[in-house]
């Protein structure tokens, strides 16, 4: 089954300037998203996501802006770290309670 389908691409990252250029080309309407994706060796899904996020950032569509997404990710990282800190303190407290008895 696996040999019949498409090979999975390695994950790539793109500069914000490149994404903005692709979004601009899409919004001009000269070429379809599918054609742009093919021309630049991108996935249609990635290009559609970039266009959608640009529309959210421009206020044309509802959703989290890029800066809000970054803030949310940072808050989630901090929350995870703080939960780990609390867990360590709970274990240390339990250890010292057992040692003093």
GROMACS .gro file of C-alpha atoms in nm, residues 59-100:
model
   42
   59UNK     CA    1  -0.868   4.143   0.953
   60UNK     CA    2  -1.054   3.997   0.655
   61UNK     CA    3  -1.128   3.668   0.832
   62UNK     CA    4  -1.197   3.559   1.191
   63UNK     CA    5  -0.928   3.372   1.382
   64UNK     CA    6  -0.607   3.415   1.578
   65UNK     CA    7  -0.355   3.652   1.426
   66UNK     CA    8   0.008   3.547   1.394
   67UNK     CA    9   0.108   3.751   1.699
   68UNK     CA   10  -0.177   3.599   1.902
   69UNK     CA   11  -0.065   3.251   1.795
   70UNK     CA   12   0.292   3.327   1.906
   71UNK     CA   13   0.169   3.460   2.240
   72UNK     CA   14  -0.052   3.155   2.293
   73UNK     CA   15   0.239   2.919   2.218
   74UNK     CA   16   0.463   3.109   2.463
   75UNK     CA   17   0.196   3.098   2.734
   76UNK     CA   18   0.146   2.725   2.682
   77UNK     CA   19   0.523   2.667   2.713
   78UNK     CA   20   0.535   2.873   3.032
   79UNK     CA   21   0.230   2.693   3.170
   80UNK     CA   22   0.391   2.353   3.101
   81UNK     CA   23   0.714   2.463   3.273
   82UNK     CA   24   0.526   2.595   3.576
   83UNK     CA   25   0.328   2.271   3.607
   84UNK     CA   26   0.655   2.077   3.601
   85UNK     CA   27   0.796   2.307   3.872
   86UNK     CA   28   0.488   2.251   4.091
   87UNK     CA   29   0.513   1.875   4.038
   88UNK     CA   30   0.880   1.877   4.143
   89UNK     CA   31   0.798   2.082   4.454
   90UNK     CA   32   0.516   1.842   4.549
   91UNK     CA   33   0.750   1.545   4.520
   92UNK     CA   34   1.020   1.722   4.721
   93UNK     CA   35   0.768   1.809   4.991
   94UNK     CA   36   0.647   1.449   5.010
   95UNK     CA   37   1.007   1.327   5.031
   96UNK     CA   38   1.096   1.561   5.318
   97UNK     CA   39   0.776   1.478   5.505
   98UNK     CA   40   0.868   1.106   5.490
   99UNK     CA   41   1.227   1.180   5.599
  100UNK     CA   42   1.127   1.382   5.905
   0.00000   0.00000   0.00000
